[in-house]
Amino acid sequence: MKAASGNMEDVKPILLHSDDGGAMEARFADLCKIKLGVDENTMRQAMMLFRESKHILVASSSTVGSVSPEENERIWSAFILYCVSRLSKGRAKQEKEESGITLCQILRAFRLSIVEFFKEVPQFCLKFGYILSGLYGSDWEKRLELKELQANVVHLSLLSRYYRRAYQELFLPSDTNSGQNSAVSSNTGYVSDYHRFGWLLFLALRVHAFSRFKDLVTCTNGLVSILAILIIHVPVRLRNFTIQEASIFAKKSDKGVDLLASLCDKYHTSEDELSMALEKTNSLIVDILKKSPCPASECRKDNLAFMDPDGLTYFEDLLEENSLQSSLLILEKDYDNAISTKGELDERMFVNDEDSLLGSGSLSGGAINICGAKRKYDAMASPAKSITSPMSPPQSPTSPVSGNGFCNSRMAPVTPVSTAMTTAKWLRNVISPLPSRPSAELLRFFSACDKDVTNDIVRRANIILGAVFPSTSFRDRCVSVGIQGANRMDTIWAEQRKVEAIKLYFRVLESMCRAESHILNGKNLTSLLSNERFHRCMLACSAELVLATHKTVTMMFPAVLEKTGITAFDLSKVIESFVRHEDTLPRELKRHLNSLEERLLESMAWEKGSSMYNSLIVARPALSAEINRLGLLAEPMPSLDAIAIHHNISSGGLPPLPFPKRECSPDQNMDAVSPKRTCSEQRNVLIERNSFKSPVKEHLIHNGFKSKLPPLQSAFASPTRPNPAGGGETCAETGINIFFSKIVKLAAIRIRSLCERLQLSQQIMERVYCLIQQILSQRTALFFNRHIDQLILCSFYGVAKISQLTLTFKEIIFNYRKQPQCKPQVFRSVFIHWPSTSRSGKTGEEHVDIITFYNEVFIPSVKPLLVELGPSGITNRSNKLTEDKNCADGQIPGSPRVSSFPNLPDMSPKKVSAAHNVYVSPLRSSKMDSLLSPSSKSYYACVGESTHAFQSPSKDLTAINNRLNCGRKVSGRLNFDMVSDSVVAGSLGHQSGSSASATAVATLKLPIKCEQTDS
């Protein structure tokens, strides 16, 4: 045992990085002066900042898992120069006099791509933040707008590909030899002038009509308006369709094809919003290109043939060959002028994927919730989910070269943009028609309280949602020639989103009240409906779903928490109930809420200022000293009046009501349990198993606990109050127990996934899982201010050491990098608050790499627990745990012991093809005979079952191939698209009561289209 545990620490590789007499400073100064021509004031500040942070640069070059020292130096230098150019006090004056340095210029000078830059920036901000705070103030991160800029890059990349696909489906690349030029277009980045014109006109729309950071849905509406302009004006000879025959133009009137209605049907846009965007685009053509508009009904052009001219505008010579080049030059010049003072990125580069500045890879980390980027847990939870990256090229339909794929394709490819538009359609069709006031039934619940709470609830909704969707704050973000038009559109946009959020809030609140009333056998819900924190959480969840639907850049999560005055732990109390009480919620929004819960569990609930600590200090008094030492407790929730004053909000958005002033009681500001299973009615199995995968919910399902959980209103009671459900626990204890069970479940999922990558045994997986459980219960303080993956990585290495496995931290991190939830800062920047008894002699707070944390903090705290997990300790404990079970089951000594690893939910079926509806799912033996007939059974390759007795797997596959290639001429082919995603997902309803086992039989269940052979 001593030999196994004597050396648990890891030796950190040391990389000496010599400054070489200031060579780094010299390189930085040369690039700034020669390539960028930085002025003296900016140069002085940049050099000062570089010298102050040089020690961080040297230290980060030796961090485990980091990029090469040379690349690290270039990224660091670019980051410093960007910070100085953005945060310099004299920048506002400088911008008026001369053009500032843009991020694009900086990246080109330092030979970096956008992907390389943004992937390393998060850890720089962590290590560099205290220096920037001292020089430029605590709001430096908000002023840098790096998160918004990164999200903007992702959106533009998605939009450019969405536009390229639509353009290639609608138009030929050029006037000659379409086949050759199509190849050029796809392989060498060739872009026709008409294609470029459309993108430049779209950028002009963003600059003049939209705010600087606009949401994805609004931008897509603008892009579709550009397509309408192109359809009307691009010469007919370049069309890849015939308007009277194309299936895209399905909406027709007695005057011809209704172009806007057809485009709305194709791209899931709102006809009103598309008309508004088209009106703005037409105005820009008049103002910038000086073209004269003419109603389409008064024109007799080939382009307008077979179209209903009502509502359309035609511009003479807009895209004729003699004026196209001049129009391009005018748009280029206009864009140059527009971005000269405010633009960090030259968005023209997105029209061509070959631009070296774009780079390769994905920017869609956890912070940017684009539909294509999902955690592995979320990806496996949905039967129709294909794992893609929003920065990777989407699957395109049939190329125009081989025919009119646009018109013949049965369905458009699913992309992040099309998914966002479909989700927005739900908001428009289901939520928007609802009244913006409480329904009659909801008003009865309000009036049935000890005191009528109607006025309070309406006033609160107006103030909180007014803070989330301000109609004036966007003004500061918009600096352009068309500032007044942009402000007007932003005001309209904010008001529309606010109304959508309040309608969704009242709708779900009514459903919750109905369920709570059923549970409590009465309609008096005073405790719940008078709770300030509950309503703010509901409003925050409603606002977040509206923001997520439109894919906003300026209000990405967790911004909504700051606006509403709650914490992430507060929001977790209503997430599951919100999903359960809104049956029509689209799958993408359920996935979004699932990802929020996962972010909460992995790190956000453990951050300083989380209200979880206010409950933990009551449930675990022994931790109070450490919680207070680190200053982790949450601040009191700000009052409604304070929020209204801060955001300059009045009650003018809603009809005036006689609102009495109310302050939050201490009970309402404190935290308690997470709402679990507050409704006992039957739920849709598809929603239960696929759309929302709460780790603790699955734990309860598979262990048979579906009732006896506290009603929702007890979740927001004071932590010190007894739990109404009984059991002698306080609300805090119940809440923390439920929260910890979620943590354990999420840890189990990630441990299993990483074990599979590392190809470790079941025994090692169980030991790692057991260690995490013990750390959570006995060394809880290790989670404070840290990420759950940091403890999982350290547990893997510690268990490997104690088990005498040859497994290095490098191997662990290499495989962890492949995990969908991986972020480099997880293993590069681990928080440490050095205690006074530290053996290193350090004091204060610091962010170190994972190996330093393991050696200095993890091992000294966890070593006793690791020793217990040694070979002898784990064997003794396992024997005790399994003795009774083995006897009961009639097992004999030497039988496999019962696994301590939890029975994780069956994450199937898994979609294995992005282009076809092909799924892989365990085939249970109980369903084998009913699903497969004897004649067709041998077509399937089953793991654990041979096609013939005593055959090897290789012979099985040979037999299957021979059967399929037996020489018969088959006129048909396998049809993988005859089963829809919903049909496959619906089949899970019969499997919800069973779970996957280690010996489950896996098969491909593919529908086969059979036809008679030719005679």
mmCIF file of C-alpha atoms in Angstrom, residues 31 35-36 102-113 346 349 355-358:
data_model
loop_
_atom_site.group_PDB
_atom_site.id
_atom_site.type_symbol
_atom_site.label_atom_id
_atom_site.label_comp_id
_atom_site.label_asym_id
_atom_site.label_seq_id
_atom_site.Cartn_x
_atom_site.Cartn_y
_atom_site.Cartn_z
ATOM 1 C CA LEU A 31 5.501 45.179 -34.919
ATOM 2 C CA LYS A 35 3.459 47.171 -39.308
ATOM 3 C CA LEU A 36 0.782 49.117 -37.464
ATOM 4 C CA THR A 102 -8.864 47.649 -35.407
ATOM 5 C CA LEU A 103 -8.729 44.066 -34.243
ATOM 6 C CA CYS A 104 -8.419 42.890 -37.852
ATOM 7 C CA GLN A 105 -5.305 45.016 -38.358
ATOM 8 C CA ILE A 106 -3.795 43.720 -35.117
ATOM 9 C CA LEU A 107 -4.440 40.078 -35.994
ATOM 10 C CA ARG A 108 -2.970 40.419 -39.476
ATOM 11 C CA ALA A 109 0.136 42.122 -38.092
ATOM 12 C CA PHE A 110 0.711 39.331 -35.558
ATOM 13 C CA ARG A 111 -0.179 36.593 -38.074
ATOM 14 C CA LEU A 112 -3.140 35.287 -36.084
ATOM 15 C CA SER A 113 -6.584 34.068 -37.040
ATOM 16 C CA ASP A 346 -13.977 43.985 -41.508
ATOM 17 C CA MET A 349 -14.075 38.928 -45.204
ATOM 18 C CA ASP A 355 -9.730 34.486 -45.962
ATOM 19 C CA SER A 356 -6.742 33.563 -43.775
ATOM 20 C CA LEU A 357 -7.976 35.784 -40.974
ATOM 21 C CA LEU A 358 -10.945 33.507 -40.331
#
